[in-house]
CSV table of C-alpha atoms (C1' of nucleotides) in Angstrom, one decimal:
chain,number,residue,atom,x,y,z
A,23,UNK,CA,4.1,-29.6,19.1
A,24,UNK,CA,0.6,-30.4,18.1
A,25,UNK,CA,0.6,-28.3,15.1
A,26,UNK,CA,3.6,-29.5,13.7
A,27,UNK,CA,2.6,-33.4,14.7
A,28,UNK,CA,-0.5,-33.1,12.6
A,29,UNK,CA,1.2,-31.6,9.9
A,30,UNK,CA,3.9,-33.9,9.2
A,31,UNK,CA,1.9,-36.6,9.7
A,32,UNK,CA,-0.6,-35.4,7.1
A,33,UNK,CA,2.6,-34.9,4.8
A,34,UNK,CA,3.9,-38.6,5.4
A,35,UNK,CA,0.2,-39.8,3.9
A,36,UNK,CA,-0.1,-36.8,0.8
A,37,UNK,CA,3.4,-35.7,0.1
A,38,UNK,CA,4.0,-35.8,-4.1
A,39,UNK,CA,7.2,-37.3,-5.4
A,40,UNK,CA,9.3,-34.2,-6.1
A,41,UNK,CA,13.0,-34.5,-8.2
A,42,UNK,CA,14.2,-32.3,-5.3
A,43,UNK,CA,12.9,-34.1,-2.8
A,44,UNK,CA,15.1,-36.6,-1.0
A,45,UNK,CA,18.2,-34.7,-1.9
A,46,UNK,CA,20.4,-32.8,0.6
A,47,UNK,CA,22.2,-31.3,-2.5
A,48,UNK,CA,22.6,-27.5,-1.6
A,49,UNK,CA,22.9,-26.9,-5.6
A,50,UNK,CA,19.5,-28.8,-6.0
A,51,UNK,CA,17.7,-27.4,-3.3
A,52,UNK,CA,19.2,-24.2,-4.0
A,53,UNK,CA,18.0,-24.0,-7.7
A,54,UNK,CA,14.6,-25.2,-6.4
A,55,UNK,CA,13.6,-22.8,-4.2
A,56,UNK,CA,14.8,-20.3,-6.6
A,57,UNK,CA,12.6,-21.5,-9.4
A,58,UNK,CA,9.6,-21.9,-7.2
A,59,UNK,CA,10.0,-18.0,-5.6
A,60,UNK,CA,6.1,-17.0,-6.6
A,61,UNK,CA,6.1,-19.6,-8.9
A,62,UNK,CA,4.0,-22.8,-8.8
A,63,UNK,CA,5.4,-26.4,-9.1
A,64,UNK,CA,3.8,-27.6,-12.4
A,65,UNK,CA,5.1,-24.0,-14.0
A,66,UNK,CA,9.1,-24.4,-12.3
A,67,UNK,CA,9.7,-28.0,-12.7
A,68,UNK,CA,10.7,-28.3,-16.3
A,69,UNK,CA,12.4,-25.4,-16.0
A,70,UNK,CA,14.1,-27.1,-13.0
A,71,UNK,CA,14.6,-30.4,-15.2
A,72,UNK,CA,16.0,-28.2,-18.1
A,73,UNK,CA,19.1,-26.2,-15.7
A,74,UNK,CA,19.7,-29.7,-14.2
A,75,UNK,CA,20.1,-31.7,-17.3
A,76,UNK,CA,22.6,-28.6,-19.1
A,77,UNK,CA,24.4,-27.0,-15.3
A,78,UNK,CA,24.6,-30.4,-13.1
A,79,UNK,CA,26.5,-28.7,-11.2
A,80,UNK,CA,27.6,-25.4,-9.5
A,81,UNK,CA,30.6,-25.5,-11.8
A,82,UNK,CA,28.4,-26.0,-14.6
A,83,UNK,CA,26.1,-22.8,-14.0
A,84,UNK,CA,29.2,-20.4,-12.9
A,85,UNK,CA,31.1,-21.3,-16.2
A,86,UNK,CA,27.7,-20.6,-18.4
A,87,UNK,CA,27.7,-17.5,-20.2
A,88,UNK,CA,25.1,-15.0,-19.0
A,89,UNK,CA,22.7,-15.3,-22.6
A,90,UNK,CA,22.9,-19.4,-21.7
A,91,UNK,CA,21.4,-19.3,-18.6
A,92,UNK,CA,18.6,-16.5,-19.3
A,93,UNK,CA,17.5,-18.6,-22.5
A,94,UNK,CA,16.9,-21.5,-20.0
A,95,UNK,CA,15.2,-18.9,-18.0
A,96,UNK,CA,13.0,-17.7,-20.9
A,97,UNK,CA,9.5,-17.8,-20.1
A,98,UNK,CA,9.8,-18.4,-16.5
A,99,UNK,CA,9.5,-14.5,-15.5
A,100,UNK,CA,11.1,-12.3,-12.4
A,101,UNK,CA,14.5,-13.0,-15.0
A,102,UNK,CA,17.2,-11.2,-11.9
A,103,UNK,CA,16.6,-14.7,-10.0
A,104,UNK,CA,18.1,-16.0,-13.2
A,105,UNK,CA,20.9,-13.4,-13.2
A,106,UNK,CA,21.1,-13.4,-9.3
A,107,UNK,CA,22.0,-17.4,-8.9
A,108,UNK,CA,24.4,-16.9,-11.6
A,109,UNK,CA,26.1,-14.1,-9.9
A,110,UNK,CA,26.2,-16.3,-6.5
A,111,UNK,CA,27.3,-19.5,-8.4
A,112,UNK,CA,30.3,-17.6,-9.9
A,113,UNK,CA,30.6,-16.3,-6.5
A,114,UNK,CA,30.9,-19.2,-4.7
A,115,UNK,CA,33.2,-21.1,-7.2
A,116,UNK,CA,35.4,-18.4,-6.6
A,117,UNK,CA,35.3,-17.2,-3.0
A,118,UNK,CA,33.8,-20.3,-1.2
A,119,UNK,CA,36.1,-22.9,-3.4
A,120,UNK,CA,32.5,-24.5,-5.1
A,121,UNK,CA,31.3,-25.2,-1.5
A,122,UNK,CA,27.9,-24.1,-0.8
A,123,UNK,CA,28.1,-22.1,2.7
A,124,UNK,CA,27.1,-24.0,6.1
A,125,UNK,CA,25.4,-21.7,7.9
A,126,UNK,CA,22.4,-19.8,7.9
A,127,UNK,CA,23.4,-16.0,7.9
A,128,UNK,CA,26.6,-17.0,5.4
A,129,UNK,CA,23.4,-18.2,3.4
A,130,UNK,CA,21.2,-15.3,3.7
A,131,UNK,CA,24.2,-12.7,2.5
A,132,UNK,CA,23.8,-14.0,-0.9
A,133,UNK,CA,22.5,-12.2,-4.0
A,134,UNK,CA,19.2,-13.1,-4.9
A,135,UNK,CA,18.5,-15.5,-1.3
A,136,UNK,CA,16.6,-13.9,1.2
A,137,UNK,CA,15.5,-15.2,4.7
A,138,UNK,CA,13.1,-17.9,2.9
A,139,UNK,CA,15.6,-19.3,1.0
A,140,UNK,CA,18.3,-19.2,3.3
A,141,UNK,CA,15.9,-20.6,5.8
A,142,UNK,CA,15.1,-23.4,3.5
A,143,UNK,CA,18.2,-24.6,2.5
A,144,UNK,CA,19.2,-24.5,6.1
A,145,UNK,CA,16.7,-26.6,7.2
A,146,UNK,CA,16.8,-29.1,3.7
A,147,UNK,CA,20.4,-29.2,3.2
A,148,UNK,CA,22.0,-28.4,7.0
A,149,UNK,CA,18.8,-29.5,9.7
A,150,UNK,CA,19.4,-26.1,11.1
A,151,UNK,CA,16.5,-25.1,13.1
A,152,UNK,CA,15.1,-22.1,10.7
A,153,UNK,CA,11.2,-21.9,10.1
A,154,UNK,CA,10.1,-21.1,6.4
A,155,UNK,CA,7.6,-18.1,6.2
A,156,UNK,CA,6.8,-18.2,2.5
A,157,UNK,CA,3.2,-18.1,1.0
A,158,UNK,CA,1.8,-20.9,2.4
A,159,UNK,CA,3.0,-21.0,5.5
A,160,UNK,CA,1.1,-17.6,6.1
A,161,UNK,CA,-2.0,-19.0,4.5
A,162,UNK,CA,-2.0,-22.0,7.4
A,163,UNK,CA,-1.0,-19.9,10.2
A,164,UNK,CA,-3.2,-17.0,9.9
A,165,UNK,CA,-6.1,-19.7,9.2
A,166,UNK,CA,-5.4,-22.0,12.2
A,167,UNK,CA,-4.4,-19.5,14.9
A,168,UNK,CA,-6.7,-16.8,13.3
A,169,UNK,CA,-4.5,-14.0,13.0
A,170,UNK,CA,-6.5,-10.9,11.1
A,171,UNK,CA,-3.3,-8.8,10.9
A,172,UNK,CA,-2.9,-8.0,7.1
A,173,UNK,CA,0.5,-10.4,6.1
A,174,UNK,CA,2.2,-7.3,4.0
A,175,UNK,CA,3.1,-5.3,6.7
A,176,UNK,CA,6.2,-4.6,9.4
A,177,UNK,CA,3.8,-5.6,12.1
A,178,UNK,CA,2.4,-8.6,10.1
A,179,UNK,CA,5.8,-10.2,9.1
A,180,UNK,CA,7.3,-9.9,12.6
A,181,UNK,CA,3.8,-11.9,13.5
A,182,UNK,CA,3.8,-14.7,11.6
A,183,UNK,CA,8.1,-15.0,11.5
A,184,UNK,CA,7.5,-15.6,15.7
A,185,UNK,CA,4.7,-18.0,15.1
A,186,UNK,CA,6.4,-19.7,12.5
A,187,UNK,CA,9.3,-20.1,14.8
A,188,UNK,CA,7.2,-20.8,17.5
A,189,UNK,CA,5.6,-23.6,16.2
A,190,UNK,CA,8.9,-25.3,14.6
A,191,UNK,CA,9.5,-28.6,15.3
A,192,UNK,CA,13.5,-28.3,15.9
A,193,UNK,CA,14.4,-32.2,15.9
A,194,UNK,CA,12.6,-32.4,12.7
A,195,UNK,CA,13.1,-28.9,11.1
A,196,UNK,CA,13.1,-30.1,7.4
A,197,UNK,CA,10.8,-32.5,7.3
A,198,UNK,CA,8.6,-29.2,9.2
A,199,UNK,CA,9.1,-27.4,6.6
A,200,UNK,CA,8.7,-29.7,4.0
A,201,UNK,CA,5.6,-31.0,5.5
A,202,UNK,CA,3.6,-27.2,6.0
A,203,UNK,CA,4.6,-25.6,2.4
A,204,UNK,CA,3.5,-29.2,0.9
A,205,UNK,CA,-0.1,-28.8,2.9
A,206,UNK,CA,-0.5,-25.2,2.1
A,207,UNK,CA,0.0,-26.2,-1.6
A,208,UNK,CA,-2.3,-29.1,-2.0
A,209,UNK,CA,-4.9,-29.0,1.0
A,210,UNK,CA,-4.9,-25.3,2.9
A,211,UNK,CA,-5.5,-23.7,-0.7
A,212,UNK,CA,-6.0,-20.3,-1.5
A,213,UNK,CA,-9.6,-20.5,-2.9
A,214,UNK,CA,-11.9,-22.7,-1.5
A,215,UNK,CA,-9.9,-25.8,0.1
A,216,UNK,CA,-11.7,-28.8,1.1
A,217,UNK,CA,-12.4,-28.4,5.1
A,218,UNK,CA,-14.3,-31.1,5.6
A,219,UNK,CA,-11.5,-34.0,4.3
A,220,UNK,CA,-9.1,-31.7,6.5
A,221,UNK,CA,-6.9,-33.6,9.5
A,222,UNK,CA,-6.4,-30.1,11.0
A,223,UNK,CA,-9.9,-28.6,11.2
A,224,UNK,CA,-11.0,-29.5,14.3
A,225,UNK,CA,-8.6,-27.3,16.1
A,226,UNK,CA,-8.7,-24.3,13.5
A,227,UNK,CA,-9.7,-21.2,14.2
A,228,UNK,CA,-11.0,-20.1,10.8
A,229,UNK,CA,-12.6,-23.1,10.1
A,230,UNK,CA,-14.9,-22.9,13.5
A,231,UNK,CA,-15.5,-19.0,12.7
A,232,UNK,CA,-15.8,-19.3,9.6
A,233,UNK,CA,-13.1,-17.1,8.5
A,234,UNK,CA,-11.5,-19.6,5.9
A,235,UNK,CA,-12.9,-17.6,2.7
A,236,UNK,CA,-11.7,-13.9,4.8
A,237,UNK,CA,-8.0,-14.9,5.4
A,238,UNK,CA,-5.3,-14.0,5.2
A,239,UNK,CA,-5.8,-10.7,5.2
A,240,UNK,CA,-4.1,-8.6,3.0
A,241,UNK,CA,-3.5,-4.6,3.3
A,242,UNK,CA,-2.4,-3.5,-0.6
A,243,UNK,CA,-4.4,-4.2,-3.7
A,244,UNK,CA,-2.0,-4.5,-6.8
A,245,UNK,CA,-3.1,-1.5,-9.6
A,246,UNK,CA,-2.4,-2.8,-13.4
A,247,UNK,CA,-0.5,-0.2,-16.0
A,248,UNK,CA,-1.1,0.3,-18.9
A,249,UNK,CA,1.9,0.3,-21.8
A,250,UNK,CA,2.0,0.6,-25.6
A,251,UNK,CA,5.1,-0.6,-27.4
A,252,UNK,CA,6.0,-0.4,-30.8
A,253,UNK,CA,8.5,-3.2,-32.1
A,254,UNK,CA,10.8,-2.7,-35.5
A,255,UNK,CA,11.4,-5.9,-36.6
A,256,UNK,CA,14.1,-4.8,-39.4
A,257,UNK,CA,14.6,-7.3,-42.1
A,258,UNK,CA,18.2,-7.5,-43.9
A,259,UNK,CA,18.5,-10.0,-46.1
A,260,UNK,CA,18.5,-13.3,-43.2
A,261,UNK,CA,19.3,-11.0,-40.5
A,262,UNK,CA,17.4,-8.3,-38.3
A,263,UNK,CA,18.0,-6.3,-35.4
A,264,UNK,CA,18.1,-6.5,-31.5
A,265,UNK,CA,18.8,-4.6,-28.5
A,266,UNK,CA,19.6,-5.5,-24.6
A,267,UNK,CA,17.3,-4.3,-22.2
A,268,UNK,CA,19.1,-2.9,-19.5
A,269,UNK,CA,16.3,-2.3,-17.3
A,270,UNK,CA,13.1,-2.7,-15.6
A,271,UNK,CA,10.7,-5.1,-16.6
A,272,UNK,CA,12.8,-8.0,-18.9
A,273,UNK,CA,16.2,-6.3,-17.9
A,274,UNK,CA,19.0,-9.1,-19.4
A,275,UNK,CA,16.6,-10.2,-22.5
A,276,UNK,CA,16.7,-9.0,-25.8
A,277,UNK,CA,14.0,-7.4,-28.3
A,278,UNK,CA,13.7,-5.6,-31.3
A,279,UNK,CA,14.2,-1.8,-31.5
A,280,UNK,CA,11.3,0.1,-29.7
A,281,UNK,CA,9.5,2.7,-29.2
A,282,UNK,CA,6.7,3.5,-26.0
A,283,UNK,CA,3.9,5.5,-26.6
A,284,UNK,CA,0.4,5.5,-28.1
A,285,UNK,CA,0.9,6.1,-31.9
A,286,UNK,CA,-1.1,6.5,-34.8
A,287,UNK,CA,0.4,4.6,-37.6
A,288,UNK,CA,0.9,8.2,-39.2
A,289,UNK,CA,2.8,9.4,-36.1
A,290,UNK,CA,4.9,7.1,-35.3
A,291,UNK,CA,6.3,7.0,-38.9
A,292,UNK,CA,7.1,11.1,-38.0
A,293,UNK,CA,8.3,11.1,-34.9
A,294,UNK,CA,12.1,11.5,-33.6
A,295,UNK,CA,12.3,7.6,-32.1
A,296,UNK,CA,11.7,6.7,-35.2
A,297,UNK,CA,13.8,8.5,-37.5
A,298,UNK,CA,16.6,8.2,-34.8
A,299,UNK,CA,16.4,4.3,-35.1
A,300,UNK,CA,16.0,4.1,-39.1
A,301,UNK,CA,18.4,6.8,-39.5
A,302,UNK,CA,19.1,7.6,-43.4
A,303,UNK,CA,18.3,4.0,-44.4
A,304,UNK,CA,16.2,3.2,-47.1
A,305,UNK,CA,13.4,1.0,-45.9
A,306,UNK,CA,9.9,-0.2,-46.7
A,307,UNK,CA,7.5,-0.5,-44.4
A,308,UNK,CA,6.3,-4.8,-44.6
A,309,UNK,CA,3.5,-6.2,-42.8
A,310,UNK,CA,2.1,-3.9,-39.8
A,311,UNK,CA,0.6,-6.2,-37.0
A,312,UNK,CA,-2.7,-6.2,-35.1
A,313,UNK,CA,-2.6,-5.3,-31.7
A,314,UNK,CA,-0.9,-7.7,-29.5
A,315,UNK,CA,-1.8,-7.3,-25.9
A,316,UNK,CA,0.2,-8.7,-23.1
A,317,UNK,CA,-0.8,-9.1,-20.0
A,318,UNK,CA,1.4,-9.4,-16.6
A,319,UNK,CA,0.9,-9.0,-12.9
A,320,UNK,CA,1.4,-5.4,-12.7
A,321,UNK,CA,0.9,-4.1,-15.8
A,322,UNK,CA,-0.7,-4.2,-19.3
A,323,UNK,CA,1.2,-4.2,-22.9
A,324,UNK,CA,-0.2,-3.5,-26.2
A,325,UNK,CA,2.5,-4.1,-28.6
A,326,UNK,CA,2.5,-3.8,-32.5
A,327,UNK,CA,5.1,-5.1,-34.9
A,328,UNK,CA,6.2,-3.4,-37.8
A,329,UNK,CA,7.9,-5.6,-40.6
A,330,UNK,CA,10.4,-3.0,-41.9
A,331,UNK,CA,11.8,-4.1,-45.1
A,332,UNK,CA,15.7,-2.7,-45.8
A,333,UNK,CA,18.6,-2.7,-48.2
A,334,UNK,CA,21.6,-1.6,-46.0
A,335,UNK,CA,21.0,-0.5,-42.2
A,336,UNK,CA,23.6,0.6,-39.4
A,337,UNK,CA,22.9,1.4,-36.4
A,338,UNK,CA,25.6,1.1,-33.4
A,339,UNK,CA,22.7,1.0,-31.0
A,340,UNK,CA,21.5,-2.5,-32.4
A,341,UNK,CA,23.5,-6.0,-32.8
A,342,UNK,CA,22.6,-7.7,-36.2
A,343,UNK,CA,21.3,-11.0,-35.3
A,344,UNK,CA,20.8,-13.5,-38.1
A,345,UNK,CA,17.9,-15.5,-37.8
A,346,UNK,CA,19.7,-18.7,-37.9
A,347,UNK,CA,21.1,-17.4,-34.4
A,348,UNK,CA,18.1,-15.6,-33.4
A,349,UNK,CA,17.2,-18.9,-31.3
A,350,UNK,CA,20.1,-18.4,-29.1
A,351,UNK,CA,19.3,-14.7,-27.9
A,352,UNK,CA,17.0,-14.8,-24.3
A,353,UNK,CA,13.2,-12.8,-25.3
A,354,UNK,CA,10.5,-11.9,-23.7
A,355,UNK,CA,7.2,-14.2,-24.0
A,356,UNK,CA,5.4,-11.5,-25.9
A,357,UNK,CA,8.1,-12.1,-28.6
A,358,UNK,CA,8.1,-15.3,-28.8
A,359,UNK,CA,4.9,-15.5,-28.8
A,360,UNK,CA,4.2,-13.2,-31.9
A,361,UNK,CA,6.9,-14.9,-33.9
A,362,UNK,CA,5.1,-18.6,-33.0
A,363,UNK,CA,2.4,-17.2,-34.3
A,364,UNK,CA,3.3,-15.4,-37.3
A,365,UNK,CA,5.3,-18.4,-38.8
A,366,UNK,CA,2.0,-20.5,-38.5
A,367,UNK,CA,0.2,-17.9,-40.2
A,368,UNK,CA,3.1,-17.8,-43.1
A,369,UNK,CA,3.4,-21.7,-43.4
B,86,DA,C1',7.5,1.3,3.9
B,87,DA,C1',6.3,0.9,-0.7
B,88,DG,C1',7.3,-0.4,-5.5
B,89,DA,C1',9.1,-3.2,-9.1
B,90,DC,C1',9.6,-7.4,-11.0
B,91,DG,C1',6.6,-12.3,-15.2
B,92,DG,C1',3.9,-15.5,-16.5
B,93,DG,C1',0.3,-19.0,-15.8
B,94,DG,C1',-3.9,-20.7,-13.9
B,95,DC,C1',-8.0,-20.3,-11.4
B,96,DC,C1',-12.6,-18.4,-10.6
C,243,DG,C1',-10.7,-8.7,-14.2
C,244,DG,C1',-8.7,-9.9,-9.7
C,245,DC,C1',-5.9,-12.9,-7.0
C,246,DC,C1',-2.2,-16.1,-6.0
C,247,DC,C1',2.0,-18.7,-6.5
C,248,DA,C1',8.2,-22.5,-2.0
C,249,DG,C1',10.1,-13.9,-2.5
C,250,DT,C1',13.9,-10.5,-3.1
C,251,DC,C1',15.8,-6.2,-4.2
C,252,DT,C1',15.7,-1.3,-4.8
C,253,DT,C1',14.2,3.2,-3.7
DNA sequence: AAGACGGGGCC
DNA sequence: GGCCCAGTCTT
């Protein structure tokens, strides 16, 4: 008990003032640790402040339309949590009668919660006695108990879920929990925390080996892709042209017609994609862009924009999207982020 | 068991 | 450029 002493009595001195702190809400806590799934605080919480302030409630959420909530998503990234929690809000509203389930396993059969999130909002929302193992609470454990078993694998997770457990404080499971993702976040960092100000270093193992820099350890390295997309931004009139992706990477947003590969501007003008997306419209071809590149966890995108000027264009694939409306549609960053720029450039 | 899935921030 | 962040789902 020790352990978990130490660490909620460091949080009672350090914890920050949180909107979803001091809330047994399941809704609240439930959208929290959604957001916050690989994703830091100062990055989720307007994005938490934003779903609050338009879905107060579950209600709220489960009657939204499905282009709503990923345009409140936009930007956030890993968009099926956003289509996920909608899913499970319209599920509850209809099978549980708006009330969030009770009890942990209940919990963890939901779409898009797994046993973090069910063992969070157990704890916050229920004081059931389920340890978090998230992140942070690996980085503290393997650090204090010096455990040199990579994190990422079978034999890993079963090691750290026991410790975890272990080491819970059941009488105080939430404020546990609350207190050891709270110090992993702001004094157990990732890179280079602060040992010497730490209330915990006397008795960690890592510190007195001098292991801090060397753990956790970590089996796979992540290898970055490399992908070239071409974007038809087809002007007619006040309107253009989108598309739903309906899978992989951005699956649920929209974008402009496009075609993969690395083309010459002369090839790309000849091939099949092309022809099969233009069809036997007239068109000009507008402004070409630079290369735009985007950069994401796992992989690496170069895009280019074509400006494609034309008269009369039909194509069942694509829904015309006036640009007064264009606002509404969910897109990915890169998007955005090119059309930001180009209407600085143009004003 | 291994991949896929975003975007931002830090070094 | 690599790594990490209040992980989960699919294959």
């Amino acid at each position: 008990m020790y352990f978990s002493n130490s660490i909620i009595s460091w949080y009672n001195k350090n914890a920050r003032e949180l909107p979803w702190r001091n809330t047994v809400n399941p809704y609240k806590i439930w959208l929290s640790e959604i957001i916050l799934q690989q994703t830091r605080v100062s990055q989720g919480l307007p994005y938490y402040l934003k779903f609050i302030e338009n879905f107060p409630t579950i209600n709220h959420l489960a009657s939204a339309s499905e282009n709503q909530v990923m345009k409140l998503w936009q930007g956030l990234g890993y968009y099926s949590r956003a289509r996920n929690m909608h899913f499970t809000a319209k599920y509850i509203v209809q099978y549980y009668n708006s009330q969030f389930p009770e009890n942990y396993n209940e919990i963890l059969k939901l779409k898009g919660i797994g046993e973090y999130t069910a063992a969070a909002i157990s704890s916050f929302c229920f004081d059931l006695p389920h340890a978090v193992v998230d992140g942070n609470v690996i980085r503290i454990l393997s650090r204090y108990f010096g455990i040199e078993i990579p994190y990422d694998t079978s034999e890993g997770k079963k090691i750290f879920k026991n410790l975890a457990e272990r080491e819970l404080n059941v009488d105080l499971s939430a404020i546990h929990n609350q207190s050891i993702m709270e110090f992993g976040a702001l004094q157990c960092v990732p890179k280079s925390p602060n040992c010497s100000v730490c209330t915990l270093s006397e008795n960690c193992m890592a510190f007195n080996s001098n292991l801090i820099d060397l753990l956790p350890l970590k089996s796979k390295k992540i290898s970055v892709k490399k992908r070239y997309f071409n974007y038809l931004i087809i002007e007619n009139e006040d309107s253009t042209f989108l598309q739903k992706r309906n899978s992989g990477i951005w699956k649920s947003l929209y974008e402009f017609p496009l075609i993969e590969g690395d083309f010459t501007e002369e090839k790309l003008l000849k091939s099949d994609e092309f022809d099969e997306i233009l069809q036997n419209s007239d068109f000009t071809i507008g402004f070409v862009s630079k290369q735009v590149t985007h950069q994401l966890t796992h992989q690496t995108i170069f895009a280019k924009f074509w400006h494609i000027k034309v008269s009369s264009f039909q194509n069942k694939k694509y829904k015309e999207v006036n640009w007064d409306c264009f606002i509404d549609f969910p897109i990915p960053r890169l998007i955005d982020k090119y059309l930001k720029n180009i209407e600085k450039v143009t004003n």
